[in-house]
Tab-separated table of C-alpha atoms in Angstrom:
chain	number	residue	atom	x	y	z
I	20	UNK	CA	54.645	-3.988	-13.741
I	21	UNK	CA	52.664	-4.102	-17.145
I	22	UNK	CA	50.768	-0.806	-17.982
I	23	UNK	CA	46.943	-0.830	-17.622
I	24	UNK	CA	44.934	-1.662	-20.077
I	25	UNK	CA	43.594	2.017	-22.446
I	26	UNK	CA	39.414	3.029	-22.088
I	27	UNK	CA	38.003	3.870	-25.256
I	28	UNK	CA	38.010	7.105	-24.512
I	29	UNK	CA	41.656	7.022	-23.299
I	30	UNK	CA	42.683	6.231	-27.291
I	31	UNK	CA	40.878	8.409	-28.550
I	32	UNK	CA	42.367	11.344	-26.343
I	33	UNK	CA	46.115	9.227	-27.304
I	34	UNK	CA	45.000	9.761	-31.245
I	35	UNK	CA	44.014	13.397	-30.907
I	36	UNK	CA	46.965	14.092	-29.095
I	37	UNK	CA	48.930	12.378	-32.004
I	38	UNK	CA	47.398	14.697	-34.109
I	39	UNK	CA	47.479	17.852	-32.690
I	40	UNK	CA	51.073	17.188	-31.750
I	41	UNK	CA	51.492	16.146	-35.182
I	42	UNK	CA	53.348	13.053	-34.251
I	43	UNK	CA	53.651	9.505	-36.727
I	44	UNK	CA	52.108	11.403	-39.289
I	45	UNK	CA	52.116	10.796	-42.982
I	46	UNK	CA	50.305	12.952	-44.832
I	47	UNK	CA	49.951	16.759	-45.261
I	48	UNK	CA	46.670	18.781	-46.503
I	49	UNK	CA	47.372	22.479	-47.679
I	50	UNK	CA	44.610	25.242	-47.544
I	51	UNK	CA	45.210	28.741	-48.370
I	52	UNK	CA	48.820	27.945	-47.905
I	53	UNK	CA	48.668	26.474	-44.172
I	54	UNK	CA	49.302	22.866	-43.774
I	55	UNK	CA	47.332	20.286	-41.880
I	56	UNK	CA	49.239	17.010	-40.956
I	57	UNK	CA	46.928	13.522	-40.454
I	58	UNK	CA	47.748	10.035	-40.422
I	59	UNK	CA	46.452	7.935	-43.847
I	60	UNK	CA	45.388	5.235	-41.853
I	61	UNK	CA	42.938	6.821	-39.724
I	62	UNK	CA	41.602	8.727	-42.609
I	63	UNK	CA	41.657	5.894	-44.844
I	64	UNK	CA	39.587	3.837	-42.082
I	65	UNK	CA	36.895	6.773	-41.597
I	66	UNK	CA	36.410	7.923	-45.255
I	67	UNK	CA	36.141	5.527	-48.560
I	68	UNK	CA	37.068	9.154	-49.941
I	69	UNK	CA	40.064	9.324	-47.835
I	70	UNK	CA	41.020	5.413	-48.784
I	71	UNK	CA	41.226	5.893	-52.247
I	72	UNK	CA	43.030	9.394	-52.080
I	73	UNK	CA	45.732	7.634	-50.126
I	74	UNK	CA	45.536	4.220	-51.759
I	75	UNK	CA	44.399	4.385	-54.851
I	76	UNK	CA	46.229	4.559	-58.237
I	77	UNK	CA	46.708	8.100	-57.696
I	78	UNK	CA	47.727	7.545	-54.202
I	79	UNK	CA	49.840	11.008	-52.858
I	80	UNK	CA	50.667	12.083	-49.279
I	81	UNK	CA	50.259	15.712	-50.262
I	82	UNK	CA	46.869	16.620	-51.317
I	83	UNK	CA	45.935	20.598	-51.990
I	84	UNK	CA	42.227	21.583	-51.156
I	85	UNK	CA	40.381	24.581	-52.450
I	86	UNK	CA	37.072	24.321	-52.032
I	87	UNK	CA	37.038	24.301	-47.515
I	88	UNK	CA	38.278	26.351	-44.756
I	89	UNK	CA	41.263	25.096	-42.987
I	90	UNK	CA	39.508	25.634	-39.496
I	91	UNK	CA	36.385	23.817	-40.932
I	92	UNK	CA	39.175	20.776	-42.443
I	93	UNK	CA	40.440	20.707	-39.056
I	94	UNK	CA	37.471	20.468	-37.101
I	95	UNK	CA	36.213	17.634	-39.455
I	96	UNK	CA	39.733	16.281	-38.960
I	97	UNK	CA	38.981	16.027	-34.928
I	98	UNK	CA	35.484	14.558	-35.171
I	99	UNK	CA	37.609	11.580	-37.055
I	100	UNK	CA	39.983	11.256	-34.138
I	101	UNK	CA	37.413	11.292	-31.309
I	102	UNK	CA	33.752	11.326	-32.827
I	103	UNK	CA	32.673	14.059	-30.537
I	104	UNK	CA	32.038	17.872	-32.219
I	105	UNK	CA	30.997	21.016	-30.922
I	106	UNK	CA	29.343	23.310	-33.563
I	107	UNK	CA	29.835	27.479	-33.092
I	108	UNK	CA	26.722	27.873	-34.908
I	109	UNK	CA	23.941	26.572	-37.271
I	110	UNK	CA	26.498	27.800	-40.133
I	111	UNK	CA	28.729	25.827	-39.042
I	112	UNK	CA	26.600	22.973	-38.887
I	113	UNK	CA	25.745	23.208	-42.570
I	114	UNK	CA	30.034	24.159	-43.478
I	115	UNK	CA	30.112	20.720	-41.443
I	116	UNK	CA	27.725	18.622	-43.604
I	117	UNK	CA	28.774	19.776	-46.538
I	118	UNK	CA	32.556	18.171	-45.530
I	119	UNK	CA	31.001	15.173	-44.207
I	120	UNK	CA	28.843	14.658	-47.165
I	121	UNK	CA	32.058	15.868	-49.323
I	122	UNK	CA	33.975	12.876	-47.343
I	123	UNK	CA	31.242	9.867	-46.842
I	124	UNK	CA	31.378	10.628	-43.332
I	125	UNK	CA	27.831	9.164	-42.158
I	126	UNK	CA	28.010	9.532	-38.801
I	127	UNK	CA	29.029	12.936	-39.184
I	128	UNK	CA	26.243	13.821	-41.367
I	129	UNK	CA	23.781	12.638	-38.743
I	130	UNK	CA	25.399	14.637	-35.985
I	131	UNK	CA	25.212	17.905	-37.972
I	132	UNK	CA	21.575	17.153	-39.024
I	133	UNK	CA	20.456	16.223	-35.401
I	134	UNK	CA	22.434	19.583	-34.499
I	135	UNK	CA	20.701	22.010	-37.154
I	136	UNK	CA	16.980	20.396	-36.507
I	137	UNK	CA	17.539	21.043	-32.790
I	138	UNK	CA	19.034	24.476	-32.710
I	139	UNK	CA	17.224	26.320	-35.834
I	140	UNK	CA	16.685	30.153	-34.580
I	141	UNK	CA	14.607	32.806	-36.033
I	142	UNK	CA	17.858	34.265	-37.988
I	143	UNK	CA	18.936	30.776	-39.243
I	144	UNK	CA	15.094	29.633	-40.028
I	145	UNK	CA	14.971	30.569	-43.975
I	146	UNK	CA	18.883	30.177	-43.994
I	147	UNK	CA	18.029	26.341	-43.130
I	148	UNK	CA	15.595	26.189	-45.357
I	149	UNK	CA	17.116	26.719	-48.463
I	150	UNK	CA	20.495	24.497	-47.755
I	151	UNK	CA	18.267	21.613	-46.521
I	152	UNK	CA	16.000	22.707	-50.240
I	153	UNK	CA	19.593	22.457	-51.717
I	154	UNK	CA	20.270	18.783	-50.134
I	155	UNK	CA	16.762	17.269	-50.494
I	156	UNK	CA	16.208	17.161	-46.554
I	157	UNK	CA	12.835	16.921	-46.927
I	158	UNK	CA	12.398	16.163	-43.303
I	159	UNK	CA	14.166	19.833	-41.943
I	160	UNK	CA	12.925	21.483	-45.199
I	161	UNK	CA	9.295	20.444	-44.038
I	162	UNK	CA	9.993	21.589	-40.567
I	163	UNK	CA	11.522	24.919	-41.246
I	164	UNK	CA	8.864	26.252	-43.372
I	165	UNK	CA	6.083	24.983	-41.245
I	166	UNK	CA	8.048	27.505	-38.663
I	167	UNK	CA	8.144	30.354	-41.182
I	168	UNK	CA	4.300	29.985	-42.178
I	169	UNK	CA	3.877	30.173	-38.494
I	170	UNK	CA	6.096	32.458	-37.253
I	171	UNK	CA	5.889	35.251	-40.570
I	172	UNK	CA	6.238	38.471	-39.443
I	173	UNK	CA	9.449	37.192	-37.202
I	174	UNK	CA	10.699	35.649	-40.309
I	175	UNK	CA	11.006	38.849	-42.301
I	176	UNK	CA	13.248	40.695	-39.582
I	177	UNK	CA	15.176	38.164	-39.069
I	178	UNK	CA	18.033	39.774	-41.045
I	179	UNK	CA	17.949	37.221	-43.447
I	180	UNK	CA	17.367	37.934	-47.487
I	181	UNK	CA	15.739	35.269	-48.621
I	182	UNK	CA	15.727	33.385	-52.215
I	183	UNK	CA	12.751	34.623	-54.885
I	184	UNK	CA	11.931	31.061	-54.951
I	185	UNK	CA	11.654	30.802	-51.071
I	186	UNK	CA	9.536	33.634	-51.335
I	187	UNK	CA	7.315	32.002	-54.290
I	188	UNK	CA	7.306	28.558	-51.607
I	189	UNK	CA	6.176	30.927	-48.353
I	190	UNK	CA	3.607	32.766	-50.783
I	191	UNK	CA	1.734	29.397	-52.079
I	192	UNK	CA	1.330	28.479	-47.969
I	193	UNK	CA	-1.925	30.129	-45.784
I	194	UNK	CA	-0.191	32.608	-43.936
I	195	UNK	CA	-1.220	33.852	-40.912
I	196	UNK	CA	-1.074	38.000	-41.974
I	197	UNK	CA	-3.206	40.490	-43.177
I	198	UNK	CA	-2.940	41.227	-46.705
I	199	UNK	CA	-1.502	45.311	-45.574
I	200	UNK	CA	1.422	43.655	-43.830
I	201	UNK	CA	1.914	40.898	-46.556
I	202	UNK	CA	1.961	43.422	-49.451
I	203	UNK	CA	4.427	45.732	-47.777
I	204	UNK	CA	6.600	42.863	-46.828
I	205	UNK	CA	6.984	41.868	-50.259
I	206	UNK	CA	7.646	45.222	-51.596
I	207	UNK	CA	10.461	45.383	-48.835
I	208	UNK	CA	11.898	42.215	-50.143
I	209	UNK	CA	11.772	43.408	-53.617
I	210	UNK	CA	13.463	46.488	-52.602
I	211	UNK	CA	16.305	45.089	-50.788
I	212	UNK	CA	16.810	42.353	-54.119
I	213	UNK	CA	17.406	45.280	-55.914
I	214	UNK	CA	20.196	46.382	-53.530
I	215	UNK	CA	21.325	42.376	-53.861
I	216	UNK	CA	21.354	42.609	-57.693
I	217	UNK	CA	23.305	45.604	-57.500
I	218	UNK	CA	20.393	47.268	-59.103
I	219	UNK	CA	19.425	51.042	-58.854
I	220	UNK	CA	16.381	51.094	-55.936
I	221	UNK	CA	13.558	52.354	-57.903
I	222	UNK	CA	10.217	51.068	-58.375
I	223	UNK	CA	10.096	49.975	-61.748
I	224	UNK	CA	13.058	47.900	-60.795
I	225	UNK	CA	11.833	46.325	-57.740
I	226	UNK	CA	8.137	45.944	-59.662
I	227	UNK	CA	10.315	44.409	-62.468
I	228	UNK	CA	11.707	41.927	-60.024
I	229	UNK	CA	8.232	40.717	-59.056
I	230	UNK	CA	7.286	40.212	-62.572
I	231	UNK	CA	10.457	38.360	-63.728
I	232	UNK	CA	10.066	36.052	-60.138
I	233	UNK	CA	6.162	35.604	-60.737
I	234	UNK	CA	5.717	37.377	-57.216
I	235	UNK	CA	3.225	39.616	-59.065
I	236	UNK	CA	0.924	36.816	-59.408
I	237	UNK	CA	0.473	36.617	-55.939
I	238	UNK	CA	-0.603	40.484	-55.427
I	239	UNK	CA	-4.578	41.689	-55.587
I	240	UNK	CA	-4.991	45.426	-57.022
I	241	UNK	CA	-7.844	45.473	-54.514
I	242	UNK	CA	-5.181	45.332	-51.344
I	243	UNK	CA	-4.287	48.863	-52.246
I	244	UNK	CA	-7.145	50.571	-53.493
I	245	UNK	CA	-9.898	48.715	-51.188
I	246	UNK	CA	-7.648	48.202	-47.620
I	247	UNK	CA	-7.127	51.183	-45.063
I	248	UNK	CA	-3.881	51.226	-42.803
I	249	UNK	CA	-4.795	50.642	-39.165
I	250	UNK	CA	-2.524	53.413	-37.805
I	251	UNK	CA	-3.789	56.247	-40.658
I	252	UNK	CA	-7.103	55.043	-41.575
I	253	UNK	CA	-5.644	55.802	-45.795
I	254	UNK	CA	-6.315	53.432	-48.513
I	255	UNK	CA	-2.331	51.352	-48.745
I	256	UNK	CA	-1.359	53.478	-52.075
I	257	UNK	CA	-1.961	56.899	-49.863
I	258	UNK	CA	-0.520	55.521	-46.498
I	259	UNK	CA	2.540	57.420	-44.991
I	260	UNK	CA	3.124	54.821	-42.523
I	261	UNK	CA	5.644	53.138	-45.175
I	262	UNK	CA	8.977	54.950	-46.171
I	263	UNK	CA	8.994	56.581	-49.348
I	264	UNK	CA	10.551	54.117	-51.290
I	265	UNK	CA	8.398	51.312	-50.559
I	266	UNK	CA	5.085	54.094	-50.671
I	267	UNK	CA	6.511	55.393	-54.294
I	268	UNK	CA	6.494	51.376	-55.311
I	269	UNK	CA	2.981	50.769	-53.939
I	270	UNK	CA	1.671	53.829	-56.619
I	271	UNK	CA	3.559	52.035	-59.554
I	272	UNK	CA	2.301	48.607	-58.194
I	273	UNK	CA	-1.367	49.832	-58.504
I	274	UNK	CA	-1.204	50.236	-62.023
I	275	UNK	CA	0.587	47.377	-62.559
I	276	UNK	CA	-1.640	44.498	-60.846
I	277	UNK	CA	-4.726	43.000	-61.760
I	278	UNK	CA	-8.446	43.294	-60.212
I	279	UNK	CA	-8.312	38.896	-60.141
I	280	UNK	CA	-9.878	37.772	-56.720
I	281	UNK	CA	-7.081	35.413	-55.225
I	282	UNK	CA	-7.790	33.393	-52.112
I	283	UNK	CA	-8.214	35.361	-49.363
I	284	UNK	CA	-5.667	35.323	-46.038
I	285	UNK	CA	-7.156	35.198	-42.530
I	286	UNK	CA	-6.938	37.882	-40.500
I	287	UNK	CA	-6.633	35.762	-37.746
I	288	UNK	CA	-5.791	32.131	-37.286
I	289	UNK	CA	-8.433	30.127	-37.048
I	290	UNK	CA	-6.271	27.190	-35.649
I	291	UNK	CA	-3.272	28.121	-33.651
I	292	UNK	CA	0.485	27.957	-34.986
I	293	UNK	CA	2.476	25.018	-34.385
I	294	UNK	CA	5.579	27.829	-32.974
I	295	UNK	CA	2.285	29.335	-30.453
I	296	UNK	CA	3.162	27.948	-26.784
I	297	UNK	CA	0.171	27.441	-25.249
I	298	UNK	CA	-0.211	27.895	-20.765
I	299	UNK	CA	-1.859	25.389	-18.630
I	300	UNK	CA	-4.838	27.003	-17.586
I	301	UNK	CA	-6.070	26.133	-14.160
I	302	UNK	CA	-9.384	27.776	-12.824
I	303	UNK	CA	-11.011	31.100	-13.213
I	304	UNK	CA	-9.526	33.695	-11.490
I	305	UNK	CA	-12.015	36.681	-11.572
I	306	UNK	CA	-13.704	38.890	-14.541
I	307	UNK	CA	-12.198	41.752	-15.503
I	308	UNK	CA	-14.381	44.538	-17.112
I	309	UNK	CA	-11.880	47.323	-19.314
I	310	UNK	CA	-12.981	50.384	-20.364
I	311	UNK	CA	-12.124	51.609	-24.578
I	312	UNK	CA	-8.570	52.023	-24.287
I	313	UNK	CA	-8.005	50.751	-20.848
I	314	UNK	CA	-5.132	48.367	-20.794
I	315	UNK	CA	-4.686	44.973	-19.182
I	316	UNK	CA	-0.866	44.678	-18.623
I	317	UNK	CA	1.102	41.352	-17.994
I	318	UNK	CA	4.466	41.630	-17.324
I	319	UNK	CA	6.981	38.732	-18.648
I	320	UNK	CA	10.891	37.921	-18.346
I	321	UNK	CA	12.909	35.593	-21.277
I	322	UNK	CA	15.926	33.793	-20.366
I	323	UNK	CA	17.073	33.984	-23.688
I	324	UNK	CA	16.666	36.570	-26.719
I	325	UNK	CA	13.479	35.606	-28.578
I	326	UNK	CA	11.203	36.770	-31.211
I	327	UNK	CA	7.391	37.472	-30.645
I	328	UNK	CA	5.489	36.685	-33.766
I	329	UNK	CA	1.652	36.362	-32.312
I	330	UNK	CA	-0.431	36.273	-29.164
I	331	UNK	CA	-2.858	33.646	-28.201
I	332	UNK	CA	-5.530	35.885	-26.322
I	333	UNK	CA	-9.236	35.382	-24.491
I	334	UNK	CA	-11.761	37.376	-26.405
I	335	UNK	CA	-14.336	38.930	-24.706
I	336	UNK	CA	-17.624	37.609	-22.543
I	337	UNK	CA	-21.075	37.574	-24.137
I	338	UNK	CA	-22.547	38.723	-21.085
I	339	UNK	CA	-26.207	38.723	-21.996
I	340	UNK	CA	-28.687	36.391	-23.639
I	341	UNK	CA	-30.071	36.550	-27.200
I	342	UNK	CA	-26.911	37.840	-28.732
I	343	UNK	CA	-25.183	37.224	-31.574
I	344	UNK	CA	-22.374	34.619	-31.162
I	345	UNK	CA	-19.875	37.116	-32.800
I	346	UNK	CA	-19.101	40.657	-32.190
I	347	UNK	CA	-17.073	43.176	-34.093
I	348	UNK	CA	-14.244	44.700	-32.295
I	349	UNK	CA	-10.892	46.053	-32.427
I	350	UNK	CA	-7.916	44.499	-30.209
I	351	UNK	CA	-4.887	46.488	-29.449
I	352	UNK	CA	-1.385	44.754	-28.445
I	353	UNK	CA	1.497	46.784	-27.512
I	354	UNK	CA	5.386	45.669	-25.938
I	355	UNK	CA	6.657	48.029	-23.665
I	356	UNK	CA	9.790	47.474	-21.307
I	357	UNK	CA	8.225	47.377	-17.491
I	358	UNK	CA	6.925	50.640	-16.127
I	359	UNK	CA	7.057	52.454	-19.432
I	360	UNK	CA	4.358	53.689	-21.745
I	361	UNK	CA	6.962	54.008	-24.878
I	362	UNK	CA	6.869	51.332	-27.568
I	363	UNK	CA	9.513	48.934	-28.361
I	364	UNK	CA	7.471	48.277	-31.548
I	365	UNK	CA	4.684	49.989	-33.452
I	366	UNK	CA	1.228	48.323	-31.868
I	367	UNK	CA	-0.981	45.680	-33.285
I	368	UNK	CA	-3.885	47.128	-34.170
I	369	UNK	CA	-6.812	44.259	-35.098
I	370	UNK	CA	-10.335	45.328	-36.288
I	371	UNK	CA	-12.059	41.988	-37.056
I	372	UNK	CA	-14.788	39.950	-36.129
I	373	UNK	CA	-14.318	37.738	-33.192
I	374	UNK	CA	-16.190	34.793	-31.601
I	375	UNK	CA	-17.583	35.249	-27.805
I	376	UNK	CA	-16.228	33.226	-24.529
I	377	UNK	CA	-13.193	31.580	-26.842
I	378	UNK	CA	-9.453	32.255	-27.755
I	379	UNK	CA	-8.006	34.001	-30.892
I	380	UNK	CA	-4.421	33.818	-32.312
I	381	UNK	CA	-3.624	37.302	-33.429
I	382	UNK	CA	-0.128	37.920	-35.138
I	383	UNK	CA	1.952	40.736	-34.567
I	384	UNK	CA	1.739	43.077	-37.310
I	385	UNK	CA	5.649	44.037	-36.114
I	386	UNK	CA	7.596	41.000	-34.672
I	387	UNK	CA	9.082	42.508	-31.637
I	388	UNK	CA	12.654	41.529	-29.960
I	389	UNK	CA	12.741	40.292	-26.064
I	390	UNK	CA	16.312	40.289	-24.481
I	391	UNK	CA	16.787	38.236	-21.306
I	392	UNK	CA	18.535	41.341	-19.234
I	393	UNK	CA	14.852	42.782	-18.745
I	394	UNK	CA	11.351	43.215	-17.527
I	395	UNK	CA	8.142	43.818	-20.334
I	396	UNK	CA	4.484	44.676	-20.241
I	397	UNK	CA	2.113	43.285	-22.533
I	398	UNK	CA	-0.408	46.221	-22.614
I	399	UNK	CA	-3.658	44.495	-23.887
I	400	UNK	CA	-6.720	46.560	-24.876
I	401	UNK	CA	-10.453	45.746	-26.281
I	402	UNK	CA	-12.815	47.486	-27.860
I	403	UNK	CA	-16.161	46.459	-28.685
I	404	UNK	CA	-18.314	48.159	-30.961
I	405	UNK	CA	-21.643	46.600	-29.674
I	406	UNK	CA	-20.982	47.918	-26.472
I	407	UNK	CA	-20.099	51.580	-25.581
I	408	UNK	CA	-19.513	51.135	-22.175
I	409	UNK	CA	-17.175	47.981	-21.437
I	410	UNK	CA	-14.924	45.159	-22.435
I	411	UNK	CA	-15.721	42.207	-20.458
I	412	UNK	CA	-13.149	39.065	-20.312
I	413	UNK	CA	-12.111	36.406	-17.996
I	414	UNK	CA	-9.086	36.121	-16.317
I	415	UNK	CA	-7.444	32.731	-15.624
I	416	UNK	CA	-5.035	31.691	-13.368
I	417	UNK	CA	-2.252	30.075	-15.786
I	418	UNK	CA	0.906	28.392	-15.622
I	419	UNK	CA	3.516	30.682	-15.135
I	420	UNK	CA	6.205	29.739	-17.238
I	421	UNK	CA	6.073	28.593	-21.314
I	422	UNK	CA	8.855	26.209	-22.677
I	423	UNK	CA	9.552	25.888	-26.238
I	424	UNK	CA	9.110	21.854	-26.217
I	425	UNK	CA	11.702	21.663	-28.861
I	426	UNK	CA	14.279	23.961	-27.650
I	427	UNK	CA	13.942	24.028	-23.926
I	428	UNK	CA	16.518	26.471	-23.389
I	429	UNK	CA	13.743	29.100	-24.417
I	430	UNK	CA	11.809	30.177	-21.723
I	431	UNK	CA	9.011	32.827	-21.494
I	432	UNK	CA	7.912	33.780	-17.326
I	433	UNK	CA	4.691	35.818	-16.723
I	434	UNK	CA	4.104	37.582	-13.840
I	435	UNK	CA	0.617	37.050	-13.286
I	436	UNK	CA	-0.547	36.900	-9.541
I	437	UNK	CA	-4.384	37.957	-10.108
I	438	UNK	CA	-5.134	35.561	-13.371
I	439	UNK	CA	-4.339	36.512	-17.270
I	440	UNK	CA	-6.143	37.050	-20.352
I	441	UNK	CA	-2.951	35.484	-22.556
I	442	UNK	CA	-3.306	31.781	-23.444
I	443	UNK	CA	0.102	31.312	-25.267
I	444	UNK	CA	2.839	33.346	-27.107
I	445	UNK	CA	4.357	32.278	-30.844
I	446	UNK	CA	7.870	33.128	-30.142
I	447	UNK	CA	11.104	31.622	-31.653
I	448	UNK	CA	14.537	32.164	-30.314
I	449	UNK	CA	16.679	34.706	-32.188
């Protein structure tokens, strides 16, 4: 009786066998002293690179390789056998297009590419920008920092240090931060390039940093002298909000920046972030009238651990005629884990004008952390300082459920039976 015919898939699971079983093979690749066995042929077939190491005029069957990891090789090896790959991590999604560029492997390259465009987190974001910088990728470069102008504050806890000229790129963008957060943000970054220089941490060195990077440039002697903390009402320069480091480079700062008016950054969007997910809003659900410092509190679950960069919020009701369109009022946002008063992050704190009867994006002056094994309020107050009495907004009923459209594994679900004031959430996952 003559043997079926194979499936395609049925030689390809024949090859890898052959290769993991390291049978008919005829060549031998040694890393860090380990061999890897392969058959020329295949290689030769996959990889112009390949053909000419095994069939050129320098044609050997025992090549040494210095510049990849052996699991990496080998993994590389197996997407040549079957064309399928599973990646352990973004990391290893760039490790894997650097081989397949390394090798001419094209269909490779477009499998790690569709990979890292698809699964960029909030700790890989800057990572993934400067390797897809590095390759000219314009396509994920443009898409990665459109997520870190949008999703700042996250960015800068990521974990990640980032390149001075990644910092320069992020700097020439309209961010969505106050000029307080900025400034202490890039004080923290100078601080910690000193510890990646191997430099003593003081501030002339850190200052000295910002010079030689033209970071200085970007930096307004009237943020320090001219702005008042939220949380201590000081001028920045006198502010003991900051540790003592980044408060002793502040002082040195201030005599070492100019009074030159640069553009100025928004306290608040104006337009919301690309990363902001946005709820379907059905119908009015009721009014809600909140007393200075009374909280409205929405409770929300992740599935997944995420990053809160901003809130998308209602501002308040112009409840009378002949008023201005605009009031001047404070909004506080705080993250608390359910049924707790304690912060999981310092508050947002916003003292701005804000339009009547419409939305505002406010970012989070402290990106806070959601993990999917728990329950957290969203403790949302207003203060108006037209009005002594009340804060009057409307509440919505809204879909109860936001999906990052791009990563749908992402979720965000509010418990909101009586209507919401909270539009949409800028979140990335971690």
């Amino acid at each position: 009786m003559d043997p079926s015919p194979l499936s395609r898939n049925d030689k390809q699971d024949r090859l890898l066998t052959f290769f993991r079983d390291e049978k008919f093979v005829d060549c031998t690749f040694t890393i860090d002293d380990q061999e890897v066995k392969a058959h020329k042929l295949i290689l030769a077939c996959s990889s112009p690179v390949f053909e000419k190491m095994f069939l050129g005029d320098l044609a050997s069957n025992e090549i040494r390789l210095a510049d990849v990891k052996i699991d990496e090789f080998s993994q590389m090896l197996e997407f040549i056998y079957t064309e399928s790959i599973n990646f352990s991590s973004i990391m290893n999604a760039w490790s894997m297009f650097y081989i397949a560029k390394k090798y001419i492997l094209e269909d490779l390259v477009n499998v790690c590419l569709d990979y890292i465009s698809e699964n960029v987190t909030m700790s890989s974001l800057v990572l993934s920008y400067e390797y897809s910088e590095l390759y000219n990728l314009d396509k994920i470069k443009d898409q990665c920092l459109r997520d870190i102008i949008d999703g700042i504050n996250g960015v800068f806890v990521s974990g990640y240090h980032m390149k001075p000229s990644t910092l320069r790129a992020i700097l020439n963008e309209d961010l969505v931060i106050t000029k307080i957060d900025l400034l202490c943000k890039i004080v923290e970054w100078a601080i910690n390039e000193c510890e990646f220089r191997d430099f003593s941490l003081c501030p002339e060195n850190a200052v000295q940093i910002l010079r030689d990077e033209e970071i200085l440039k970007h930096i307004n002697k009237k943020w320090l002298l001219d702005m008042t903390c939220e949380y201590c009402n000081d001028i920045l320069v006198m502010c003991p909000c900051v540790d003592e480091l980044t408060h002793k480079t502040l002082m040195y700062l201030s005599s070492e920046v100019t009074w030159e008016e640069k553009p100025e950054i928004e306290k608040f969007a104006k337009l919301v972030p690309f990363i902001c997910k946005s709820r379907k809003v059905f119908k009015i659900a009721r009014r809600i009238d909140l007393q200075n410092a009374e909280e409205f509190v929405s409770s929300v679950s992740v599935n997944t651990e995420i990053v809160v960069s901003g809130m998308f919020l209602c501002t308040e009701m112009n409840c009378s005629f002949g008023t201005p369109e605009e009031y001047k009022g404070c909004v506080i946002i705080r993250f608390c884990e359910q049924n707790s008063d304690n912060n999981i992050v310092k508050p947002t704190i916003m003292n701005n004008v804000f339009p009547y009867n419409s939305q505002v994006f406010i970012p989070l002056r402290y990106a806070v952390t959601l993990n999917s094994d728990k329950i957290y309020d969203i403790r949302i107050s207003y203060k108006n300082l037209f009005s002594e009495k009340r804060s009057s907004i409307v509440c919505s009923y809204m879909s109860d459920e936001l999906v990052d459209p791009k990563r749908g594994y992402s979720k965000m679900h509010f418990y909101d039976f009586y209507g919401t004031i909270i539009r949409g959430v800028a979140y990335y996952p971690v």
